[in-house]
Amino acid sequence: MSDLDLGQYGITDVTEIVYNPSYELLFAEETRSDLQGYEKGKLTELGAVSVDTGIFTGRSPKDKYIVRDDTTRDTVWWSDQGKNDNKPISTEVWADLKTLVTRQLSGKRLFVVDTFCGANADTRLAVRFITEVAWQAHFVKNMFIRPTDEELKSYKPDFIVMNGAKCTNPDWQKHGLNSENFVAFNLTERIQLIGGTWYGGEMKKGMFSMMNYFLPLQGIASMHCSANVGKDGDVAVFFGLSGTGKTTLSTDPKRQLIGDDEHGWDDDGVFNFEGGCYAKTINLSKENEPDIYNAIRRDALLENVTVLADGKIDFNDGSKTENTRVSYPIYHIDNIVTPVSKAGHAKKVIFLTADAFGVLPPVSKLTKEQAKYHFLSGFTAKLAGTERGITEPTPTFSSCFGAAFLSLHPTKYAEVLGKRMEAAGAEAYLVNTGWNGTGKRVSIKATRAIIDAILDGSIENAEFVQLPYFNLAIPTHLHDVDDGILDPRATYANAADWEVKAKDLAKRFIDNFVKFTDNDEGKALVAAGPQL
Ligand SMILES: Nc1ncnc2c1ncn2[C@@H]1O[C@H](COP(=O)(O)OP(=O)(O)O)[C@@H](O)[C@H]1O
Ligand SMILES: C=C(OP(=O)(O)O)C(=O)O
Ligand SMILES: [Mn+2]
């Protein structure tokens, strides 16, 4: 253990430091009978503890800030340079927020959890979390990489996350901020501050935003994707915004899981940033998603699910939020890459989208140019719950399938990914896990069969037709998939209804892409997008 004087961060009079608590200790701490309110965990019949995360049951992008100083001024993609969540704050406002959080944490009994973000020793961030809430310590222990005892001996943090969830900012209006809640980053001090929101996802996705800052500047792709690898070492990555199926579809008993949400791609291949998974549990069933269901046991941590008096869980109850979750260490899934979550170069790149309009085909094969176009566009529907204020599927363009986490301009991620794909000879596919003309979502079973056809290569033997307006190549037949769903036009009682919606969506793509056409490269990509 390195020097644990929290005074160096401005936290004083700490009564006790619970350093890197074991799962045993966390269980005891979060189920203590004297705990009150949102701190209190409940034991469920599956053996996992369940907590309520408070007022915030999803991330709060509107409350996200980055200090604009000499480190970040010319690197960060700022909210005044495009539509994004990287709102600048001054060092003065930062100092006030830091005082609030350090004062909140001073004089307390604190949990300190030392972790890594990133599987590779040369590019990982050693992230130290400081929190007064036991289940928040549990969450980061599940989600980040747990250092070995040997690694802890020489552990030196690169980044500090001070979670002051219980404090809010009374001066937010004077500071010109969005609310009394804040999630703020300082790249010079290498500190994240949290106030007002208890939601653990701010820590997880916060450090993802930081990897998204550091890695592309070194030519390493930083990707909002899941990843797995087949028996022959064939790696696939699945990009997608929240709720599109990254976690569900990468958890595939036939393939070893690398990770379910955040990865890098360097000269050696694809590597996980995390040490755990964060699965949605709304309507979870043992039949549809057995591996995720079985991962919910002792040491997993449930969030915002409904627990009945006898400890039974009602996974169909979305009354607290649609964004009910479980975090678990990655080894709760049987088939994973060990000991380090990494594998070779990706040969298949899958863009998952959940099209709420019911226009896009369940699968299409993309040309190189189309891959770039769709990566920059990042079309999907935001599903209910993951972000505050989103209560029904809302169509959105989220660059790189993760605009909320991009610290640099989207073209930077496209450039780095493009180079990696080119060098690996990777093929790209667009998979719609959302809706079609039936008004229903494509079934998980059908999507899984589609993914199988992509990964075993059989899709390459299919006959393809071109979908008008989008010019997407769609297969006419795939093993174990109903032919009737492959062409979205066939899922409408009246194909003319598809036409109307398709034209509308095509126009949205075209309008959205205008922002990328201020340079020759972007202009050249327009031809790869929808045409009217
Ligand atoms: N065809 C489908 N493919 C993938 N997931 C689906 C599909 N239909 C419904 N779902 C549901 O959508 C959600 C996908 O969420 P998840 O895999 O957690 O997405 P992500 O990891 O990208 O946020 C799950 O609740 C899953 O059960
Ligand atoms: C945890 C999140 O990721 P995802 O929903 O993509 O799993 C999130 O977006 O807050
Ligand atoms: Mn996920």
Coordinates of C-alpha atoms and ligand atoms in Angstrom, one line a residue, residues 204-205 224 242-243 245-248 260-261 278-280 325, ligand 3:
K204 CA -17.4 4.0 -14.0
K205 CA -18.1 6.2 -17.0
H224 CA -17.5 2.3 -26.1
S242 CA -26.6 2.2 -23.7
G243 CA -29.3 -0.4 -24.1
G245 CA -27.0 -4.9 -26.4
K246 CA -23.3 -4.7 -25.7
T247 CA -23.5 -6.6 -22.5
T248 CA -26.2 -9.0 -23.5
D260 CA -18.9 -5.7 -21.7
D261 CA -18.5 -2.0 -22.1
Y278 CA -22.7 -3.8 -15.4
A279 CA -25.8 -5.5 -16.8
K280 CA -29.3 -4.2 -17.1
R325 CA -28.7 -2.9 -12.8
Ligands
MN3 MN -23.7 -2.6 -20.9

